[in-house]
Every structure is written in C-alpha cells, then in structure tokens.
Short mmCIF file of C-alpha atoms in Angstrom, two decimals:
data_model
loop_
_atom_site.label_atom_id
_atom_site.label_comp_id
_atom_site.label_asym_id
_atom_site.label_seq_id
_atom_site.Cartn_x
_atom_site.Cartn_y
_atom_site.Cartn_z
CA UNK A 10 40.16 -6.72 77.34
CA UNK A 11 40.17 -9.95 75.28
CA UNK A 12 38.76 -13.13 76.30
CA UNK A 13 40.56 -16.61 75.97
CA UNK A 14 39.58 -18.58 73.13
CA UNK A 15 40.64 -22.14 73.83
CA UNK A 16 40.26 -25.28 71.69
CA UNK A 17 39.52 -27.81 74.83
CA UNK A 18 38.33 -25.77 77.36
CA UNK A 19 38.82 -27.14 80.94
CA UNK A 20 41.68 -29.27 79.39
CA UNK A 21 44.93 -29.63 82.11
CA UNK A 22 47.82 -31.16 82.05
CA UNK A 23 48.94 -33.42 84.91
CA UNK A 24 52.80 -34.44 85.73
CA UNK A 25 53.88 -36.21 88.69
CA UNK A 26 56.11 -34.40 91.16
CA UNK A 27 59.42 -36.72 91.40
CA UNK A 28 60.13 -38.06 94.63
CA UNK A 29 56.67 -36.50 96.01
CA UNK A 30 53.59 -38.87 96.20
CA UNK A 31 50.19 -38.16 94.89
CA UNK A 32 51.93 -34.63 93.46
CA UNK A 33 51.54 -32.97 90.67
CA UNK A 34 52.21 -30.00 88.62
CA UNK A 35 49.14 -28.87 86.66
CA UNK A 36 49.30 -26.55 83.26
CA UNK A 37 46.45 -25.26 81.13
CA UNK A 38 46.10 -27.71 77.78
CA UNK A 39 43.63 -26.39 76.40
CA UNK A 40 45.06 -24.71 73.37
CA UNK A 41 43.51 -21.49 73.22
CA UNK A 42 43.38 -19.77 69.44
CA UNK A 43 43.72 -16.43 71.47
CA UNK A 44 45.21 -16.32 74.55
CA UNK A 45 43.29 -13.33 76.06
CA UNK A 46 44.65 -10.24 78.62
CA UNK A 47 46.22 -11.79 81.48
CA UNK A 48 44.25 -11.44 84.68
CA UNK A 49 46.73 -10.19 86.76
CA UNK A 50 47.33 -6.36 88.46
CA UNK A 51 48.95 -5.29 85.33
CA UNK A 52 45.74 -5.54 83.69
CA UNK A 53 42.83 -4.98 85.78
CA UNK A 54 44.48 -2.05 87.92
CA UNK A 55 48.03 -1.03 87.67
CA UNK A 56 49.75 1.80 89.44
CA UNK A 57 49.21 4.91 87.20
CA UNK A 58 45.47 3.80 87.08
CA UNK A 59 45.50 3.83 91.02
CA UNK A 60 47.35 7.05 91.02
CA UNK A 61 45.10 8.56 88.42
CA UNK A 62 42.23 7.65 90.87
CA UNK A 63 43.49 7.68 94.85
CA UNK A 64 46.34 10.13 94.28
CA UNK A 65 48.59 7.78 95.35
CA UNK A 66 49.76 4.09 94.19
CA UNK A 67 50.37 2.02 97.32
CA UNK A 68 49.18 -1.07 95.61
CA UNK A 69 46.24 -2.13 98.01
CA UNK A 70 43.11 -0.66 96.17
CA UNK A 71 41.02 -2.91 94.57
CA UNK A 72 39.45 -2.33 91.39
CA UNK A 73 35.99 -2.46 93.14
CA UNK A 74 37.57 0.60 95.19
CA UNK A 75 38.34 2.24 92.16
CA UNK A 76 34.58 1.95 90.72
CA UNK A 77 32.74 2.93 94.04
CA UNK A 78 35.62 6.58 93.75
CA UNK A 79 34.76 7.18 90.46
CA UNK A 80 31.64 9.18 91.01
CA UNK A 81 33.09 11.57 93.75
CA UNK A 82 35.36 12.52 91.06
CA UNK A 83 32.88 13.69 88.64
CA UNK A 84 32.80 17.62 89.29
CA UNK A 85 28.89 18.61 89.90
CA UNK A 86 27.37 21.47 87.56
CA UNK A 87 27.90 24.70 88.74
CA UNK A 88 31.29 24.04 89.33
CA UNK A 89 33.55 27.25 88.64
CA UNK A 90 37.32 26.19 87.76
CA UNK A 91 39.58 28.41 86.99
CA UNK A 92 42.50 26.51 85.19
CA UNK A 93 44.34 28.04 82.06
CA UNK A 94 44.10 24.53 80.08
CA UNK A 95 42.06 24.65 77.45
CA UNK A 96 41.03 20.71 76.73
CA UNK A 97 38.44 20.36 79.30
CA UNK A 98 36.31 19.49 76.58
CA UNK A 99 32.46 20.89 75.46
CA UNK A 100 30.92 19.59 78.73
CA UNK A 101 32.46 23.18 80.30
CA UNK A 102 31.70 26.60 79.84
CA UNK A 103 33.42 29.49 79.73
CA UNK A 104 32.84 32.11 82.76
CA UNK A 105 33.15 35.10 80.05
CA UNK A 106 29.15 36.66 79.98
CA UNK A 107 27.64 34.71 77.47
CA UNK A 108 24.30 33.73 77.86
CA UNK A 109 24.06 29.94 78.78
CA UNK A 110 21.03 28.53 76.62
CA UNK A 111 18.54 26.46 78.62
CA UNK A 112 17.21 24.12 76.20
CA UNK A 113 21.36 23.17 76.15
CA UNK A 114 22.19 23.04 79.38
CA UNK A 115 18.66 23.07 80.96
CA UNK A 116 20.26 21.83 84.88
CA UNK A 117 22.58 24.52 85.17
CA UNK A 118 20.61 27.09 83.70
CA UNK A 119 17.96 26.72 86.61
CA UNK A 120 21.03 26.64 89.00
CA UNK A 121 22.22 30.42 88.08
CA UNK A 122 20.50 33.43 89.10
CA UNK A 123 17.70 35.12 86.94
CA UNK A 124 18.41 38.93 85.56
CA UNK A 125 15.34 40.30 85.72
CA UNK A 126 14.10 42.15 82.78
CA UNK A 127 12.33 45.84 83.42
CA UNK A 128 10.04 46.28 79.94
CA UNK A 129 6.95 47.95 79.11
CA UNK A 130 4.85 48.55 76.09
CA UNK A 131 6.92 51.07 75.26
CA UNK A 132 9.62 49.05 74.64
CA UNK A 133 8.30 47.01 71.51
CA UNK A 134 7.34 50.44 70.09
CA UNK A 135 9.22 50.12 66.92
CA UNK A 136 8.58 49.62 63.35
CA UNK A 137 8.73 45.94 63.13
CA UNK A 138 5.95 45.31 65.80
CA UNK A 139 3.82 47.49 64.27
CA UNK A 140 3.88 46.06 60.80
CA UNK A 141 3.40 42.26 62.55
CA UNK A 142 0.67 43.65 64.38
CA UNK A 143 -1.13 46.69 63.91
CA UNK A 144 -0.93 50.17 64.61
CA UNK A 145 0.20 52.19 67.49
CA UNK A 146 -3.47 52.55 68.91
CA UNK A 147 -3.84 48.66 68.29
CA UNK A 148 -0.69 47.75 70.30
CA UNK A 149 -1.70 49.90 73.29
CA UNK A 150 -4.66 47.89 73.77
CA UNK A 151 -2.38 45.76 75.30
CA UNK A 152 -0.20 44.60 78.30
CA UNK A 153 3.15 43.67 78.83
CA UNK A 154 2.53 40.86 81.55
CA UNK A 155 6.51 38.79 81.32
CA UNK A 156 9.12 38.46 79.19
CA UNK A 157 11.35 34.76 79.80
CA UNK A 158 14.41 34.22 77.73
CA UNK A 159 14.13 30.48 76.03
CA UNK A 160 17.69 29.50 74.01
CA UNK A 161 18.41 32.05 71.60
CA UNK A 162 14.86 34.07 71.87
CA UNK A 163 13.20 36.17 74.21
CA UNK A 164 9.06 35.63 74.77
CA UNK A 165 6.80 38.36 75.30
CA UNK A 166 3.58 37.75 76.64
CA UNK A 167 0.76 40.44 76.43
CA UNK A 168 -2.31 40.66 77.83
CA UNK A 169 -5.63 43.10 77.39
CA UNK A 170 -4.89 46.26 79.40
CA UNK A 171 -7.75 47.10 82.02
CA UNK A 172 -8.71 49.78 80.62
CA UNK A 173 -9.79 48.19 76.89
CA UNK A 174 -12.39 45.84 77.30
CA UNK A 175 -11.60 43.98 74.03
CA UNK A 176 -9.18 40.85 74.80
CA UNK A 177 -6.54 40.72 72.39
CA UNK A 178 -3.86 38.96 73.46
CA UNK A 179 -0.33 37.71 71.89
CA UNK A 180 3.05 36.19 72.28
CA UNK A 181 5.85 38.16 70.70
CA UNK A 182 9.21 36.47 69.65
CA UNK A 183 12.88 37.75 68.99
CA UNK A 184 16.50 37.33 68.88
CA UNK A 185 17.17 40.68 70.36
CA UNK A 186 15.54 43.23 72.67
CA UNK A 187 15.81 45.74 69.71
CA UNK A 188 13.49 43.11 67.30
CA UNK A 189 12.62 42.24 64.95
CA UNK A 190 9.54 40.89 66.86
CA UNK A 191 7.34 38.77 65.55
CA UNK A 192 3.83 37.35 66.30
CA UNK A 193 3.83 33.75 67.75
CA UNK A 194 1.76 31.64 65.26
CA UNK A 195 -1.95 30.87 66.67
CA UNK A 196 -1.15 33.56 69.99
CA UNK A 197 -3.56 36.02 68.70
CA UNK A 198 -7.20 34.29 68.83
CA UNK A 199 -9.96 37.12 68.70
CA UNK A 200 -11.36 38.31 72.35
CA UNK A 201 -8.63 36.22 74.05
CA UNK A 202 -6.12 37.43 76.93
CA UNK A 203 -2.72 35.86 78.01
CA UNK A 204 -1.83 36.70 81.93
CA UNK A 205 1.50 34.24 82.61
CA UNK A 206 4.07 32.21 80.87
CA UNK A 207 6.22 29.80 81.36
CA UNK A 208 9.27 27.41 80.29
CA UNK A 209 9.94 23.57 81.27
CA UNK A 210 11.91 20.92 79.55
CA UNK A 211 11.62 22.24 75.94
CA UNK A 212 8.22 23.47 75.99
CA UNK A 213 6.60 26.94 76.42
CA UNK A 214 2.83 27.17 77.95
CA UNK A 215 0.95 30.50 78.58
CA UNK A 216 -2.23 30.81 80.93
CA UNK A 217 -5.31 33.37 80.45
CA UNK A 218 -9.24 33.38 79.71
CA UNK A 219 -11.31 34.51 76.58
CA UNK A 220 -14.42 37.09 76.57
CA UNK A 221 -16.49 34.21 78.41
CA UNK A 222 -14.10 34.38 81.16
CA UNK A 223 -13.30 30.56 80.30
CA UNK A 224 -9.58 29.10 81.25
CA UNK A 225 -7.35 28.64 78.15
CA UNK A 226 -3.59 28.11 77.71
CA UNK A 227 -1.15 28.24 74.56
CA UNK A 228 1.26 26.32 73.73
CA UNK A 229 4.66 24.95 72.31
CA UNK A 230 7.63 22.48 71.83
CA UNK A 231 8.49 25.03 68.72
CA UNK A 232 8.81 29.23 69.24
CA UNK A 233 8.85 29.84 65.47
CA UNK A 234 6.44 27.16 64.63
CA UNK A 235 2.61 26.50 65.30
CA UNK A 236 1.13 27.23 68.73
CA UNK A 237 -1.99 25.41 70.15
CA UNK A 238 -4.68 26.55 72.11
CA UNK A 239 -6.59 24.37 75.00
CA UNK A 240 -9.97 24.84 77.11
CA UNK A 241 -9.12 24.00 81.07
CA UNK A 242 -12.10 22.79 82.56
CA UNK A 243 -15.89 23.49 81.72
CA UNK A 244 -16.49 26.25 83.99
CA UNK A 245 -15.54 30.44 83.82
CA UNK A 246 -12.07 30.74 85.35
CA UNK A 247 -9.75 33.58 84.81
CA UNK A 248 -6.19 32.34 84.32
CA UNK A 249 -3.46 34.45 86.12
CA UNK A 250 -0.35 32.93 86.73
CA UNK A 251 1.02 29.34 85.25
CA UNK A 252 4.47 27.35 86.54
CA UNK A 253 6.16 23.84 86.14
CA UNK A 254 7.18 22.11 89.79
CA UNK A 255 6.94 18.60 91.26
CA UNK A 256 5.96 17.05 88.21
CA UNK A 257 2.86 19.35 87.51
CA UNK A 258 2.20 22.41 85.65
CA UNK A 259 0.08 24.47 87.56
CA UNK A 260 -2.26 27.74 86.87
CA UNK A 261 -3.58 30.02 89.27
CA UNK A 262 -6.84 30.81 88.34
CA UNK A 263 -9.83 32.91 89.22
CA UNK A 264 -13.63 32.68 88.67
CA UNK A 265 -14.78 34.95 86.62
CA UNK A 266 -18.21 37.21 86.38
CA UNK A 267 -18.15 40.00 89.39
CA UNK A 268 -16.67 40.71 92.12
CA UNK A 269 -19.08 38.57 94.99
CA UNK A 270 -18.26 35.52 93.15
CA UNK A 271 -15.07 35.13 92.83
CA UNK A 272 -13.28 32.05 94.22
CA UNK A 273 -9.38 31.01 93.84
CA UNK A 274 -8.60 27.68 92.85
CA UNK A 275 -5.45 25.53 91.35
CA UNK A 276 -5.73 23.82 88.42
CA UNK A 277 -2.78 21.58 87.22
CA UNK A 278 -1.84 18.31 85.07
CA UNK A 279 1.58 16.19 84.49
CA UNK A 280 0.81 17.09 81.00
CA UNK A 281 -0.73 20.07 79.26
CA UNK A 282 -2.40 18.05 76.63
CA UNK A 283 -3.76 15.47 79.41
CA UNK A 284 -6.59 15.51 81.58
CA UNK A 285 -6.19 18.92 84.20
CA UNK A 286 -8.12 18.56 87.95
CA UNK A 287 -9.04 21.74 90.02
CA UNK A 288 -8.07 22.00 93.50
CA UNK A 289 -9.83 24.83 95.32
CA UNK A 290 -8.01 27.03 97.60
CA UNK A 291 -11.76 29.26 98.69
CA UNK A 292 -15.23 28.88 98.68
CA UNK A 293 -15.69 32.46 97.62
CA UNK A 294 -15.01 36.33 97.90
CA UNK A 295 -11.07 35.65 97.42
CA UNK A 296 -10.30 36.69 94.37
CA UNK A 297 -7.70 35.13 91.80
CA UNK A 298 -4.50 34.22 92.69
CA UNK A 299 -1.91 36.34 90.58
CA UNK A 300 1.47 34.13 91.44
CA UNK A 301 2.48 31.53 91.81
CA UNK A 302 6.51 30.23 92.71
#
C-alpha cells in the first residue's frame, strides 16, 4: 500500500447546496503529489483474499477477522500431508527415510521417535579406530556407554571398563557406522572416564570423573573442532548420567571413595560454562544415580 502525499493536507473544498440552506458538498483540495491505494474493500480485503482465508467470500469478514484466522492456518510440525504437488516449498520434508538432521530442524526432530542403536566395542573394531587410537588391547580398556546421532555424525562415548582400573576415556566421531572414526579433540585426558552424553540446541556435553573420583564434563558447540573440559564442584563425585530439560542441564552424580559413603546427588546449571549447584537426593549408602530422563 501507498500512502497519500498531499500538498495542503487537511485542505477541503466547500460548495453550497442550491436551494438547501447551510448545505454543502465537501471535496478533498489538498492536491496530493501521489494519490495513495484507495481505502476501500477492494484494497484492504477483497473477495479472493476472503476466500483464500474463510473458504468462502460472503463479504462480511473484516480484515481484523482475517488476521486473528491466520494462525490456525499455519500447519503445526509434525504434520504428515500427503499431496502430489511439489511447491510446498523447503519448510517440508519428504516422508521417504532420510534422516531429518537436528541441528536443522531441531523441534521436529525431538517430536519423532528415537531408533535405538544396539553397539558394542566390537563394533568400532576396525582399522581406522585403531590407528586414531591405539591398539586392540588399548581399545578394550574401554566401554561403549551411548552412541546419539547429532546432524550428519554419530557420537560415541566410551568409558573405562570395570575391569581396567586405568580411566581412559574418549568421544569417537563419524559419518557412518562403518567409520572412519575419529578421536574428538581434547576427549582423551589421561586417567579420565566419560559415563553419559548428551545433545541440546547445538551443543554436545558429556558427564564422568577422573582418577580422584572428581566430577568433570566435556564439551562442544563444534564435533570436529576443539572440546573443553570443566571441574563440577570441589568435592569427589562420580558423574553417571547428564540431560538438558526445563532450562537446566543436569548430571546424576555419585560420591566417590567406597562403598559406605556413597551418596546421590543432582548437580545442574542453565549453562555449562556458568556456575553449577548440587541438590542432594541422600544423605548416604545410596549409591549413584545411573539415569536420568
């Protein structure tokens, strides 16, 4: 729409009404250098606009009508069409078994069911793990613990195995199940484990302890690039399980150093790099707590 550009605005023209006392006909005089878009029906809401949004175009809807419609109109994600056009634009997806990509389309993707994956150590047996890594003996010093798809990667997250009592610890990265794997960048700190891990709004954050059975987690806004390592708390708690909900990411955690003194306890923060309070669940003898949904 244009507006009306006049040279006197306000300016009217006044003629007397013949034969009609104190009558007059009034025009605008106010020479306008652009006249504007008329503000009539034709303009602000004409019949194929009220057809386009009531279905119908009985000329009574109001263009306030039309604004307060609008949004029931808007189909809600997760809705399945099935339509043989093919110019409903990039904000749908085809139904045809691809995998939808949560950093894309992070609202739907928590909407649709997860496929669980059923791995082991056994699994990343192949020669591209072992040359990132170590040997065959090295690698079985360790734990499969999760595996979380993230965009166009799957995460592995390994922690010591029981029966080791070195902690050596990674995060494993790759486009396929098959590899090539590859070691996350600043995942593999000496005499650390990693129990948990987990994905919110573009970054990746993993939970576990070190030899001093102290709380640490890992992580990243980047998969290829530079993790980043940060000490929860002061005291000796054994990280087990770490999620994102209700604004806070929380770890399930465990105190460390024998089996009579073990306590469960939360500890969680808005943000990972903030300040993280303790909330505990036990006064003692509980053990840690392993999950958390």
């Amino acid at each position: 729409m244009k507006d009306r550009v006049p040279l006197h605005p306000g300016r009217v023209k006044l003629t007397p009404v013949s034969g009609q006392a104190n009558t007059y006909d009034m025009v605008r005089a106010d020479q306008p250098t652009q006249e504007g878009t008329p503000l009539g029906k034709a303009a602000l809401f004409n019949s194929n606009a009220e057809q386009a949004v009531f279905g119908e175009a009985a000329g009574d809807h109001t263009p306030a009508e039309a604004f307060a419609a609008l949004p029931n109109r808007i189909e809600p994600i997760g809705t399945i069409k099935t339509t043989v056009r093919t110019d409903l634009g990039d904000k749908w997806l085809l139904c045809n078994g691809e995998t939808v990509n949560q950093m894309e389309y992070p609202e739907l993707y928590n909407m649709l069911p997860e496929t669980p994956l059923s791995l082991d150590a056994h699994d990343f047996m192949n020669p591209e793990l072992q040359s990132t890594v170590g040997s065959r003996q090295y690698l079985m010093s360790r734990r499969l613990r999760k595996v979380i798809r993230v965009g166009d990667y799957y995460i592995a997250c390994f922690g010591n195995a029981p029966s080791y009592s070195e902690k050596d610890g990674c995060i494993l990265y790759s486009q396929g199940i098959n590899g090539p794997w590859s070691l996350a960048t600043g995942t593999n700190p000496s005499d650390y484990t990693w129990e948990d891990i987990a994905f919110y709004n573009g970054t990746i954050a993993a939970c576990g302890y070190n030899a001093n059975n102290q709380l640490y987690i890992v992580y990243t806004t980047d998969i290829t690039g530079t993790w980043t390592t940060k000490r929860i708390g002061t005291g000796y708690d054994q990280g087990h399980c770490i999620t994102y909900g209700g604004g806070y990411w929380v770890i399930g955690a465990g105190e460390g150093g024998g089996s009579y003194s073990n306590t469960s306890s939360l500890w969680y923060a808005s943000d990972l790099t903030g300040t993280w309070k303790e909330k505990s669940l036990r006064t003692s003898n509980t053990g840690p707590i392993k999950s958390i949904v």
